[in-house]
Short mmCIF file of C-alpha atoms in Angstrom, two decimals:
data_model
loop_
_atom_site.label_atom_id
_atom_site.label_comp_id
_atom_site.label_asym_id
_atom_site.label_seq_id
_atom_site.Cartn_x
_atom_site.Cartn_y
_atom_site.Cartn_z
CA UNK O 6 121.16 84.89 250.77
CA UNK O 7 117.86 84.59 251.56
CA UNK O 8 117.32 81.24 250.21
CA UNK O 9 120.46 80.26 252.49
CA UNK O 10 119.41 81.74 255.52
CA UNK O 11 115.99 81.05 254.83
CA UNK O 12 115.48 84.96 256.27
CA UNK O 13 115.34 88.40 255.22
CA UNK O 14 118.57 89.23 256.75
CA UNK O 15 119.64 92.92 254.65
CA UNK O 16 116.18 94.65 256.59
CA UNK O 17 113.32 95.98 255.56
CA UNK O 18 114.78 98.76 252.97
CA UNK O 19 115.89 95.82 250.49
CA UNK O 20 113.02 93.52 251.39
CA UNK O 21 111.23 96.87 248.87
CA UNK O 22 114.34 97.54 246.84
CA UNK O 23 114.54 94.07 245.44
CA UNK O 24 110.38 93.72 244.71
CA UNK O 25 110.13 97.38 242.92
CA UNK O 26 113.67 95.74 241.02
CA UNK O 27 112.29 92.93 240.34
CA UNK O 28 108.60 94.17 239.10
CA UNK O 29 110.02 96.99 236.89
CA UNK O 30 112.50 95.37 235.16
CA UNK O 31 110.06 92.18 233.84
CA UNK O 32 107.15 95.37 233.48
CA UNK O 33 110.12 97.65 231.47
CA UNK O 34 111.02 94.41 229.36
CA UNK O 35 107.91 93.45 228.30
CA UNK O 36 106.57 97.24 227.25
CA UNK O 37 109.95 97.44 225.80
CA UNK O 38 109.64 94.35 223.37
CA UNK O 39 106.40 95.33 222.66
CA UNK O 40 107.31 98.63 221.38
CA UNK O 41 110.02 97.59 219.41
CA UNK O 42 107.02 94.65 217.96
CA UNK O 43 104.54 98.05 217.16
CA UNK O 44 107.72 99.87 215.49
CA UNK O 45 108.09 96.65 213.27
CA UNK O 46 104.39 96.23 212.86
CA UNK O 47 103.52 99.75 211.90
CA UNK O 48 106.89 100.40 208.89
CA UNK O 49 105.99 96.83 207.66
CA UNK O 50 109.79 95.87 207.79
CA UNK O 51 108.89 92.37 205.69
CA UNK O 52 106.97 93.60 203.07
CA UNK O 53 109.05 97.03 203.02
CA UNK O 54 112.68 96.51 204.26
CA UNK O 55 113.78 99.79 202.87
CA UNK O 56 111.00 101.81 204.74
CA UNK O 57 112.79 104.31 207.29
CA UNK O 58 112.61 102.78 210.43
CA UNK O 59 111.71 104.57 214.14
CA UNK O 60 114.48 107.32 214.45
CA UNK O 61 116.78 107.37 217.26
CA UNK O 62 115.02 110.66 218.73
CA UNK O 63 111.78 108.61 219.38
CA UNK O 64 113.33 105.45 220.51
CA UNK O 65 115.01 106.94 222.98
CA UNK O 66 111.78 109.25 223.63
CA UNK O 67 109.90 105.44 224.28
CA UNK O 68 112.30 104.23 226.11
CA UNK O 69 112.60 107.19 228.74
CA UNK O 70 108.29 107.31 229.01
CA UNK O 71 107.94 103.36 229.38
CA UNK O 72 111.03 103.77 232.24
CA UNK O 73 109.16 106.25 234.02
CA UNK O 74 105.52 105.25 234.16
CA UNK O 75 107.17 101.91 235.68
CA UNK O 76 109.06 103.61 238.03
CA UNK O 77 106.04 105.82 239.27
CA UNK O 78 103.37 103.27 239.07
CA UNK O 79 106.25 100.27 240.87
CA UNK O 80 107.28 103.29 243.52
CA UNK O 81 103.91 103.91 244.81
CA UNK O 82 104.10 99.56 245.48
CA UNK O 83 107.53 99.13 247.06
CA UNK O 84 106.76 102.09 249.39
CA UNK O 85 103.50 100.30 250.38
CA UNK O 86 103.91 97.18 251.05
CA UNK O 87 103.74 95.01 254.01
CA UNK O 88 106.72 93.18 255.06
CA UNK O 89 105.90 90.49 257.78
CA UNK O 90 108.12 88.09 260.00
CA UNK O 91 106.95 85.23 261.76
#
C-alpha cells in the first residue's frame, strides 16, 4: 500500500510493527541457518552419516533462544525508531 499511495496510511504503530517484523525475520532466518550449519559441522554428517545429530529438544531450545534474543534486540529498535513525515 505504501508503494501505491507513496504514504503510510496505517499510521505510526504499523510502521513500527512492519520494521520489527522485517528485521527480526531476517536475523532469525540467518541465525537459524547458522545453527543448522554448526550442527552439521560438529557432527560431520558427510564423514559420519550414522552419528547422532542434534536432538529434538536441543533443536527446539536453540530455536527458542534465537527467537528470544532477536525479539529482545529488535523490540528496542521498533520502540525507539523515529517516523518522519514530509
